[in-house]
mmCIF file of C-alpha atoms in Angstrom:
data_model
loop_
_atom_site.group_PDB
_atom_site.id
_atom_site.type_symbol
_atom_site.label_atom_id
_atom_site.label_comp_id
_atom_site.label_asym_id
_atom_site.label_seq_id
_atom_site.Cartn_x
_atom_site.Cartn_y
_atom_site.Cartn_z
ATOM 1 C CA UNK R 105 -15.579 19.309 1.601
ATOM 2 C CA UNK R 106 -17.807 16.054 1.345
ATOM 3 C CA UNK R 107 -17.692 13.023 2.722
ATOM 4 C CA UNK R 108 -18.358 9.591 0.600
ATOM 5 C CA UNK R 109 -18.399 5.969 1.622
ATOM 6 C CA UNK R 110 -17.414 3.395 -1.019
ATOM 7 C CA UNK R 111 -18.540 -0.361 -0.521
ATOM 8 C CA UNK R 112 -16.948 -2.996 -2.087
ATOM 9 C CA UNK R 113 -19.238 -4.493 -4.364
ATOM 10 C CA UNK R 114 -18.582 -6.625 -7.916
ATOM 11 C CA UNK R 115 -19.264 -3.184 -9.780
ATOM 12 C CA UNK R 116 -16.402 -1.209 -7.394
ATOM 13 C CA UNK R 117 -13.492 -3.324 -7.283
ATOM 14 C CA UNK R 118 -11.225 -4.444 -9.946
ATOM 15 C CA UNK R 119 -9.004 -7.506 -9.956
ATOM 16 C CA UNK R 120 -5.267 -8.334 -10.882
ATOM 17 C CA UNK R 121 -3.956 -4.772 -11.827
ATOM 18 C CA UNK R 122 -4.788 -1.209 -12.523
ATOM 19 C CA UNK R 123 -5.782 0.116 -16.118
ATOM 20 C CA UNK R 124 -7.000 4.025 -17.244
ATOM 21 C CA UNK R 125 -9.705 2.635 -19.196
ATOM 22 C CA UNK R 126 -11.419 1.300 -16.196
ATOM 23 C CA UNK R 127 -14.958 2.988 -15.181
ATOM 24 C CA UNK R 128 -14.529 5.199 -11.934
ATOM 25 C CA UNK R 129 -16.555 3.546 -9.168
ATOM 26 C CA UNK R 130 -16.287 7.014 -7.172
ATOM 27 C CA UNK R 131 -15.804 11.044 -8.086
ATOM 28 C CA UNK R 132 -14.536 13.188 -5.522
ATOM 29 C CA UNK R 133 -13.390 16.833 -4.978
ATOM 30 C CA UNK R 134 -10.149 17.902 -3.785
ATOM 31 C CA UNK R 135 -10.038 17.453 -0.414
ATOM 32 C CA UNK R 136 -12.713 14.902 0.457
ATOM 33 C CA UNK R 137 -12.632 12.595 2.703
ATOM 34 C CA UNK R 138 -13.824 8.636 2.069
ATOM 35 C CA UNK R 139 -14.144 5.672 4.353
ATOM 36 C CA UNK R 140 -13.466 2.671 2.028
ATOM 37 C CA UNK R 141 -14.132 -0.804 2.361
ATOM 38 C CA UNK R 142 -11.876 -3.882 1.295
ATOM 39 C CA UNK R 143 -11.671 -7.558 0.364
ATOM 40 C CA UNK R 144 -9.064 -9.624 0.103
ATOM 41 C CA UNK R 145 -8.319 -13.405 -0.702
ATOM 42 C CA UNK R 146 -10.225 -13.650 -3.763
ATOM 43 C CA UNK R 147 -8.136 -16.673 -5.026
ATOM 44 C CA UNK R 148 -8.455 -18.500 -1.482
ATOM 45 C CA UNK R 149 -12.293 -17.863 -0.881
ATOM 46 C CA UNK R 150 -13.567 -21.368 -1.387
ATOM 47 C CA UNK R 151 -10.618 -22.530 0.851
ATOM 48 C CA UNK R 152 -11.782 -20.118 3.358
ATOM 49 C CA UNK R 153 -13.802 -20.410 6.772
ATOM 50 C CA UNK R 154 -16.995 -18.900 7.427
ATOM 51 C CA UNK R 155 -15.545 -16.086 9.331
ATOM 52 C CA UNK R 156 -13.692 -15.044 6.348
ATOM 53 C CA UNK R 157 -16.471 -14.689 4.162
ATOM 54 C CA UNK R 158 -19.744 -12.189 3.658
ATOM 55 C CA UNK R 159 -22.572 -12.331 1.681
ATOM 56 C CA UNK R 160 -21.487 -9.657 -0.975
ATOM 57 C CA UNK R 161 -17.295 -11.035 -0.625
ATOM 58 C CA UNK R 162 -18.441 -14.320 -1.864
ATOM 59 C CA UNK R 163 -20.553 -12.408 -4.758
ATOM 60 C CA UNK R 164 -17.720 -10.376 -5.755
ATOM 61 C CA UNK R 165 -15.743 -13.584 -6.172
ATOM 62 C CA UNK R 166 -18.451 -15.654 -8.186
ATOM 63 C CA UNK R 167 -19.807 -13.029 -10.049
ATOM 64 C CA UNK R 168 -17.026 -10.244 -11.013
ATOM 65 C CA UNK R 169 -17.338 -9.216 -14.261
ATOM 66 C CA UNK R 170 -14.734 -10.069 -17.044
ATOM 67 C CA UNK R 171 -13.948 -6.070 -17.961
ATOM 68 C CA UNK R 172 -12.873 -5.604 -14.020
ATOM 69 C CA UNK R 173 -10.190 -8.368 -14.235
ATOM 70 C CA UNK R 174 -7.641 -5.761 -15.398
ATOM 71 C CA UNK R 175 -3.986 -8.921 -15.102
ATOM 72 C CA UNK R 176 -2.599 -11.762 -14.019
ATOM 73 C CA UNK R 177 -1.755 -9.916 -9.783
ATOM 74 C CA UNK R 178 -3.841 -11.699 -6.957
ATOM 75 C CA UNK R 179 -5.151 -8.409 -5.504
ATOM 76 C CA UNK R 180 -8.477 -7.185 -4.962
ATOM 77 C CA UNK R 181 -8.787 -3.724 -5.067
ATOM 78 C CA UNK R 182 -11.431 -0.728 -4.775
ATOM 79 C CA UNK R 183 -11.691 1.525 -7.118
ATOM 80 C CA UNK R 184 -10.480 3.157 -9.031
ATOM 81 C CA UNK R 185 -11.588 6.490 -7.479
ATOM 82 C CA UNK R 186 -11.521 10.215 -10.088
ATOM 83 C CA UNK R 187 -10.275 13.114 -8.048
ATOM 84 C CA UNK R 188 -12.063 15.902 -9.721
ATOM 85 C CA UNK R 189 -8.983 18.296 -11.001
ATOM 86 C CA UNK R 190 -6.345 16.010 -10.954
ATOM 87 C CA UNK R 191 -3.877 16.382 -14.157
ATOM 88 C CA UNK R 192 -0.628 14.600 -14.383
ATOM 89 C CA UNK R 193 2.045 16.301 -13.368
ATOM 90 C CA UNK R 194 0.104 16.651 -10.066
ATOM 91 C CA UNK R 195 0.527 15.015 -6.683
ATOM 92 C CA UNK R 196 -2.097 12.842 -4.738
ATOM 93 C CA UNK R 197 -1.562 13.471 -0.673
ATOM 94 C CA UNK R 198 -3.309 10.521 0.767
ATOM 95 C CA UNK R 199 -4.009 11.043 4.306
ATOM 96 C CA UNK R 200 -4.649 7.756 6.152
ATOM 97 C CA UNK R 201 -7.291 8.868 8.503
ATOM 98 C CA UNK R 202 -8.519 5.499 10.146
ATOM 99 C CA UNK R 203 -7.327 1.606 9.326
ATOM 100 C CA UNK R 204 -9.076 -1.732 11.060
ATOM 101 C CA UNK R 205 -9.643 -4.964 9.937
ATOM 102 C CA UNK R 206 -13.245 -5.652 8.842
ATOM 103 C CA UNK R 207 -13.293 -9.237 9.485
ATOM 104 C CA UNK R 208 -11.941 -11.824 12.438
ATOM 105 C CA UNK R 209 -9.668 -13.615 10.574
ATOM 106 C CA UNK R 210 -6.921 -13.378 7.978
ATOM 107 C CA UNK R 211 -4.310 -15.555 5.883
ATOM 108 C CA UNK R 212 -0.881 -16.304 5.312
ATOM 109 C CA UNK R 213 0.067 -18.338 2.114
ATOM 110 C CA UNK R 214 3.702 -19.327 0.879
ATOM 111 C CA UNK R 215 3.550 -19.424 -3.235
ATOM 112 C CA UNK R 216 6.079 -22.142 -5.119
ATOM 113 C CA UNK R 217 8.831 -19.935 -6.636
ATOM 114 C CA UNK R 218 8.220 -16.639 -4.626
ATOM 115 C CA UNK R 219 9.566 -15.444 -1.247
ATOM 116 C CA UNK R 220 12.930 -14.828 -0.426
ATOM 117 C CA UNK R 221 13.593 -18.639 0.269
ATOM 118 C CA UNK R 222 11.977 -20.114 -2.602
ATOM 119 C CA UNK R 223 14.530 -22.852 -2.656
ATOM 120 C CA UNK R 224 13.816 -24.344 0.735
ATOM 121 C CA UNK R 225 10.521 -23.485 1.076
ATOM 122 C CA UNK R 226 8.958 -25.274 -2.057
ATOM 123 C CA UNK R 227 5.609 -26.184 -1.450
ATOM 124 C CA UNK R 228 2.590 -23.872 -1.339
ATOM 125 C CA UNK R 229 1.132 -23.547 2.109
ATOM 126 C CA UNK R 230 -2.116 -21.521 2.921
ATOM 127 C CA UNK R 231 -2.959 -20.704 6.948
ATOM 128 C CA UNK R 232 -5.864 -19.021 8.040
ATOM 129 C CA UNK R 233 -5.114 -17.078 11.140
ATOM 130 C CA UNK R 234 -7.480 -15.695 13.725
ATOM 131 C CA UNK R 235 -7.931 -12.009 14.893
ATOM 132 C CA UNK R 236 -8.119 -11.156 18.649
ATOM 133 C CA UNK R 237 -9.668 -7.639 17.781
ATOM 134 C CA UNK R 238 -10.511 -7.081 21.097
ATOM 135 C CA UNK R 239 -7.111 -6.609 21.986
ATOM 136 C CA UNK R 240 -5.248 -5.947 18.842
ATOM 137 C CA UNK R 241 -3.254 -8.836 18.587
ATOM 138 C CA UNK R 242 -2.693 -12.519 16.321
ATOM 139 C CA UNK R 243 -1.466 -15.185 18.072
ATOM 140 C CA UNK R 244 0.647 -17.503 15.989
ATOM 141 C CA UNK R 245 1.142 -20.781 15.758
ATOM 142 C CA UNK R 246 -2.343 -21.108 17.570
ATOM 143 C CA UNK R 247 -1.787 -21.881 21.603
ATOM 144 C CA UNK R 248 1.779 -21.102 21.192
ATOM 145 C CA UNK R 249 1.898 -18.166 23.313
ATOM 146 C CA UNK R 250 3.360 -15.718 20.614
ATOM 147 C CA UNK R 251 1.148 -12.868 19.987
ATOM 148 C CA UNK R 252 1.615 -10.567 17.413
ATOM 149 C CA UNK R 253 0.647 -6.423 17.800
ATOM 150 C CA UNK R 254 -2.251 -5.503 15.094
ATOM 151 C CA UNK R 255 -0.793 -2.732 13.087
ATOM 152 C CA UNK R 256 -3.196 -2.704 10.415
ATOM 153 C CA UNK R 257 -2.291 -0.922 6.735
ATOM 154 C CA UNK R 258 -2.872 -1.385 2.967
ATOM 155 C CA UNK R 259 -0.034 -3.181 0.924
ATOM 156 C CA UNK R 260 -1.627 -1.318 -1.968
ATOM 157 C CA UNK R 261 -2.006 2.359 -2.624
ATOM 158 C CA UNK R 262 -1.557 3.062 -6.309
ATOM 159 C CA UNK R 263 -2.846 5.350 -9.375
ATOM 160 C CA UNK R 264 -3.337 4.754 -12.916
ATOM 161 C CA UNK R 265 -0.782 4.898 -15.505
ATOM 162 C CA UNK R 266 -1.358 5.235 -19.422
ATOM 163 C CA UNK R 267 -0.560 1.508 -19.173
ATOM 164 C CA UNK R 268 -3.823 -0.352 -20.054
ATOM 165 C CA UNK R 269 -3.136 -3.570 -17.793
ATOM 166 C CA UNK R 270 -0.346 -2.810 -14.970
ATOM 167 C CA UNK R 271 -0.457 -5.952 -13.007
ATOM 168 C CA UNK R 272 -0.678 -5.059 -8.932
ATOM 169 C CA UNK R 273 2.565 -7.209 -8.257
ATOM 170 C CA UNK R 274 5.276 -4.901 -8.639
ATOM 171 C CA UNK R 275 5.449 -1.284 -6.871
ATOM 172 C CA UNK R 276 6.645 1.525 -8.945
ATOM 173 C CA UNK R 277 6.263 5.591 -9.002
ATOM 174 C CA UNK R 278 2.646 4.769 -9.807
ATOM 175 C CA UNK R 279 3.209 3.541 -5.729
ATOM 176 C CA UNK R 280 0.854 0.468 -5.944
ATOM 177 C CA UNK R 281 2.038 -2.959 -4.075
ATOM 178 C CA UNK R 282 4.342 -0.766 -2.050
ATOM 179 C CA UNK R 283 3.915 -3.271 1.088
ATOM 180 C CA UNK R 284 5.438 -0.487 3.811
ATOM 181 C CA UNK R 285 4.081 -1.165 7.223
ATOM 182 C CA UNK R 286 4.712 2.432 8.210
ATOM 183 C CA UNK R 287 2.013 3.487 6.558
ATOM 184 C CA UNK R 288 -0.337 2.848 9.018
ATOM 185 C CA UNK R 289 -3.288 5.504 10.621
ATOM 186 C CA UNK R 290 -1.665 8.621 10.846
ATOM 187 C CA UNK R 291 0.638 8.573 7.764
ATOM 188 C CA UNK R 292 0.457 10.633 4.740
ATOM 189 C CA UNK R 293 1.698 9.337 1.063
ATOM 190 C CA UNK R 294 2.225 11.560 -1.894
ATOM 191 C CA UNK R 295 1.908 9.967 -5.627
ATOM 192 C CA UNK R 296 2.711 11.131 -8.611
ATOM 193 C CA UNK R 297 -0.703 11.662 -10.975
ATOM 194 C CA UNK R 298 0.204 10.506 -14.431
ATOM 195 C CA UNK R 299 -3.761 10.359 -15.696
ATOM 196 C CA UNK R 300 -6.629 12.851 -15.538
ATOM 197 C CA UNK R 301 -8.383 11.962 -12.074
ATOM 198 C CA UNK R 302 -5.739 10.268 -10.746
ATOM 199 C CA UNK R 303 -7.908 7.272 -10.478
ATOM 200 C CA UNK R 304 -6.533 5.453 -6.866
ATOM 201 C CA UNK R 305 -7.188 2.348 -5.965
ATOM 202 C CA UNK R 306 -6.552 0.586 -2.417
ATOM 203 C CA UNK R 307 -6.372 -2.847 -1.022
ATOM 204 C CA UNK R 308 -3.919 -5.700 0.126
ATOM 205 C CA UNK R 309 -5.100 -4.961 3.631
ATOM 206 C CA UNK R 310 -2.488 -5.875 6.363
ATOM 207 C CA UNK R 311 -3.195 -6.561 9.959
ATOM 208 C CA UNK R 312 0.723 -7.343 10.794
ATOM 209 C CA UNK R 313 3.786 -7.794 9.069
ATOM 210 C CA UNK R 314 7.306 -7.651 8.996
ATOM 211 C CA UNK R 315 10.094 -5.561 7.130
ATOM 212 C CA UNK R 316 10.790 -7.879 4.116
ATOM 213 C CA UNK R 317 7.810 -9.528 4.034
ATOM 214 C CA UNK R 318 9.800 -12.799 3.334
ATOM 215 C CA UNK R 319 7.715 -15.821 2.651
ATOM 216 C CA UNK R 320 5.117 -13.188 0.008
ATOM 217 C CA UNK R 321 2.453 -12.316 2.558
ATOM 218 C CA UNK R 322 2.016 -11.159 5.982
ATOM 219 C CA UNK R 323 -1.733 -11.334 7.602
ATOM 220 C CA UNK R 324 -3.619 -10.400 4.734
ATOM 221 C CA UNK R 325 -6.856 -9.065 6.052
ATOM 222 C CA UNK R 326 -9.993 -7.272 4.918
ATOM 223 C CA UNK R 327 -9.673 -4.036 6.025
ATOM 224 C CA UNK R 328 -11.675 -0.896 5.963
ATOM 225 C CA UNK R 329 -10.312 2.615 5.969
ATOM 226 C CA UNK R 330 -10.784 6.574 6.169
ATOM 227 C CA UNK R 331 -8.971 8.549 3.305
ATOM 228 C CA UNK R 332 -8.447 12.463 2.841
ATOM 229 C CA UNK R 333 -7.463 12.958 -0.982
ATOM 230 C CA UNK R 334 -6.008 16.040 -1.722
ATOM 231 C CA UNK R 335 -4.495 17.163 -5.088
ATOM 232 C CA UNK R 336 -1.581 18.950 -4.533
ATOM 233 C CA UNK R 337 0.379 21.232 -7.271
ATOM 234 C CA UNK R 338 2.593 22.649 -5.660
ATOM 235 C CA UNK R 339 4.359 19.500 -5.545
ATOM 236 C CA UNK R 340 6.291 17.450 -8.050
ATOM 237 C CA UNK R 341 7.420 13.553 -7.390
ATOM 238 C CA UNK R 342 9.045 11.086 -9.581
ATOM 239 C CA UNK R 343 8.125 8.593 -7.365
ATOM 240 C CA UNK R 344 6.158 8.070 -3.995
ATOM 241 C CA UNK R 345 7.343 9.741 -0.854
ATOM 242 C CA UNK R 346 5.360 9.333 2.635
ATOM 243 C CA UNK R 347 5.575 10.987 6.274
ATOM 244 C CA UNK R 348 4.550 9.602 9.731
ATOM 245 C CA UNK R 349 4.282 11.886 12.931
ATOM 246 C CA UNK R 350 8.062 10.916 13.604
ATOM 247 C CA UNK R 351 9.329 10.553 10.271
ATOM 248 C CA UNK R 352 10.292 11.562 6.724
ATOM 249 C CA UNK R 353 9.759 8.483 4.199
ATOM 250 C CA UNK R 354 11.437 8.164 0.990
ATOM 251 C CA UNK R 355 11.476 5.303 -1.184
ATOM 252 C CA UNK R 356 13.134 3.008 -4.010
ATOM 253 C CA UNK R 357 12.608 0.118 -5.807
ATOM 254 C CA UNK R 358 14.103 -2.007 -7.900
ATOM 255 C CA UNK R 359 15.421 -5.528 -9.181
ATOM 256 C CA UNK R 360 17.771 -5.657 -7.082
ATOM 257 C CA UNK R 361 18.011 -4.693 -3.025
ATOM 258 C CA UNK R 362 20.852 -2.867 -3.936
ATOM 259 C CA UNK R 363 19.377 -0.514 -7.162
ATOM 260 C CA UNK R 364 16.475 0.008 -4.394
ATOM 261 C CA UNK R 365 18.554 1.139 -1.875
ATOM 262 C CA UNK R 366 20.240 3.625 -3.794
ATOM 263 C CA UNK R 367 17.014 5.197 -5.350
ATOM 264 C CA UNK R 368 15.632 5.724 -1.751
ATOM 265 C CA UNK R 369 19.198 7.470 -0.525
ATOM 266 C CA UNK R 370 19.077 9.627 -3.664
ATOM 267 C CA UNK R 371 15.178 10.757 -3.024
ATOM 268 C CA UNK R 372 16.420 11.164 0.296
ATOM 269 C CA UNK R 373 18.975 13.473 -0.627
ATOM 270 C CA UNK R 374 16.453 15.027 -2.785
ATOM 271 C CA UNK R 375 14.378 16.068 -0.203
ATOM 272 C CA UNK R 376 17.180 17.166 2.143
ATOM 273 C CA UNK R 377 18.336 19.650 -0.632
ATOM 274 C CA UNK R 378 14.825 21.085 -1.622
ATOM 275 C CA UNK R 379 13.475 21.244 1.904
ATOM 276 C CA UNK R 380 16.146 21.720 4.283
ATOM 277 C CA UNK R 381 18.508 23.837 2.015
ATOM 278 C CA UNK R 382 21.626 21.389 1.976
ATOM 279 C CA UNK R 383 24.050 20.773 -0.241
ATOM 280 C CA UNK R 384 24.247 17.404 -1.566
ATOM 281 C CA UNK R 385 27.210 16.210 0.064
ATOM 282 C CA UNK R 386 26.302 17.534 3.155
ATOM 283 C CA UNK R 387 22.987 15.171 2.472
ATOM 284 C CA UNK R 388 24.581 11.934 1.863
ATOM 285 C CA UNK R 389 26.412 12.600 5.162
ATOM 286 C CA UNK R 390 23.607 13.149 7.200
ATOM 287 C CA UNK R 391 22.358 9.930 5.673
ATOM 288 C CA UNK R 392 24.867 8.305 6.774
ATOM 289 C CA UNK R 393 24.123 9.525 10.206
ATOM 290 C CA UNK R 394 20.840 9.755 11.277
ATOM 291 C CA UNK R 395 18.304 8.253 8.632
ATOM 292 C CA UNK R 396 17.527 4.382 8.824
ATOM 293 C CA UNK R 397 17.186 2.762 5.788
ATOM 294 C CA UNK R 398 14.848 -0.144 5.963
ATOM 295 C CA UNK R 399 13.906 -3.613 3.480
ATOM 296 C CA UNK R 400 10.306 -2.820 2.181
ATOM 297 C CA UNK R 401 9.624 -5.633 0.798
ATOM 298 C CA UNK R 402 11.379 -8.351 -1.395
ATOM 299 C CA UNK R 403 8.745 -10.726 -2.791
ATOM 300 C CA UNK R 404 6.604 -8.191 -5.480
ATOM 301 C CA UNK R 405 9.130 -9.712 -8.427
ATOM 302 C CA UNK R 406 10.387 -7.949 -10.343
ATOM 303 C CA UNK R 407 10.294 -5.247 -7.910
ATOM 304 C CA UNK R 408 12.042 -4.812 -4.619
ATOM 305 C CA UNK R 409 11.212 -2.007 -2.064
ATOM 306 C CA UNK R 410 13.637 -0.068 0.223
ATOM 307 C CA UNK R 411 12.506 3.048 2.095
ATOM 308 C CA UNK R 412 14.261 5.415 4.323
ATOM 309 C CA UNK R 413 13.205 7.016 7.518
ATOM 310 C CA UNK R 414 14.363 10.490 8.740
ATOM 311 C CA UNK R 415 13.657 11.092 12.156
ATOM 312 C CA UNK R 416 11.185 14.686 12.330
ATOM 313 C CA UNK R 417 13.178 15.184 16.041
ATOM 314 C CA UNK R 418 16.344 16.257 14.548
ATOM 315 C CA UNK R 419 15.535 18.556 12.047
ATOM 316 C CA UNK R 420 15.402 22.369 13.438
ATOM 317 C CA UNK R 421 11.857 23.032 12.593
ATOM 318 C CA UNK R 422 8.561 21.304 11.531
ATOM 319 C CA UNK R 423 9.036 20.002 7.710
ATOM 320 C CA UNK R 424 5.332 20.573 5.642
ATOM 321 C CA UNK R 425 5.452 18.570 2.760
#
């Protein structure tokens, strides 16, 4: 197994979307591990302060070429990476080895129309908000005393689809703008491959956020990270499914809250009749019981995101994916 590191550079990130027909800016094997690098804020830059910019952030921003704008989404993202063996029908298990903001600083911005308040909360509104990486934590409003845990992770994991120019808004079984804080260091996700190579991208780096992420972002943050990509086929996914050290993850999305809620109870069940032998009944009950179905997100229109979390203590034996 090899390991690679993958800068961020005009020539390795790609702007707006995902598309097959883009050039891979990495090959790897099966089983390699990369350490990544990210930028974010591409459509804020010149609104930004020093702290939030480099040397090769600001070229990527003047200078990106017109064939790596891919749509119309406001995310940055690296890649796309070719996983050497990947066919679709396969699995990608993305093991998220090490997350940590790259830069001091992130931002928050309200967007006219978006969020779920767009009524009261007309007017756009960009903050820049400082990083105590010292000690892990965002205090915010400045001097108020409220400080805010670090718990760094991408919004976007995603692969390529035969669609030529997916914008990165919505999350779908591609994954993509999935926005799920649980999948921070530690955490495994598992995508469905529907192109040779896969071809993964990352970004919309995270330093904190909440379940919802109500007013469209949380601390968006320019993060760098340590990936293990494995093809598995053994596996076969619809759509994403993820695992912490405590938990199961399944997910859903939809137009509504309600349509994603349902698709993440149904994967759920899914998984509690392939891997724990029960009958689907007997799933929805244990639902029910013990597994805690959280608001993703609710702002990547038209796509909202539900997952649910199934607590690894109860089950009678470690699950392997």
């Amino acid at each position: 197994m090899s390991h690679h590191i993958l800068k961020a550079t005009k020539n390795t990130v790609h702007l707006g979307g995902f598309s097959h027909l883009l050039t891979p800016s990495l090959t790897v094997a099966s089983g390699d591990t990369v350490t990544v690098e990210t930028y974010t804020g591409f459509y804020v830059y010149d609104k930004a302060p020093a702290a939030f910019l480099t040397p090769e952030f600001i070229d990527i921003c003047q200078n990106l070429p017109g064939e790596r704008k891919i749509a119309t989404g406001p995310h940055l993202l690296t890649g796309p990476i070719y996983i050497e063996n990947a066919e679709p029908g396969d699995v990608l298990e993305v093991e998220l080895i090490e997350i940590s903001p790259s830069l001091p600083v992130g931002f928050n911005a309200i967007r006219s129309g978006w969020g779920a308040l767009p009524e009261k909360f007309t007017q756009p509104a960009l903050r820049f908000i400082n990083l105590d990486l010292e000690n892990q934590i965002a205090e915010f409003p400045q001097n108020s005393g409220i400080k805010i845990p670090l718990k760094p992770f991408f919004g976007i994991l995603g692969v390529a689809t035969p669609e030529e120019n997916r914008s990165s808004i919505p999350p779908g079984n591609y994954g993509g703008n999935i926005d799920n804080r649980e999948l921070q260091a530690g955490a495994k996700i598992y995508l469905p491959i529907f192109v040779p190579g896969g071809l993964f991208s990352i970004g919309d780096g995270h330093s904190a956020q909440g379940d919802g992420e109500v007013n469209v972002t949380a601390i968006e943050t320019s993060m760098n990270g340590t990936l293990k990509l494995k093809v598995r086929k053994d596996l076969r996914l619809q759509i994403p499914m993820a695992e912490t050290a405590t938990d199961i993850i399944t997910m859903g999305f939809g137009n509504t809250l309600d349509a994603a809620l349902a698709q993440a109870v149904e994967k759920m069940i899914d998984f509690l009749e392939k891997f724990m032998h029960l009958s689907a009944e007997e799933a929805y009950v244990l639902c029910s019981l013990a597994v805690n179905f959280r608001i993703s997100q609710v702002v990547n229109s038209p796509q909202k995101g539900v997952h649910g979390m199934l607590p690894k203590s109860i089950l009678p034996q470690q699950i392997n994916i």
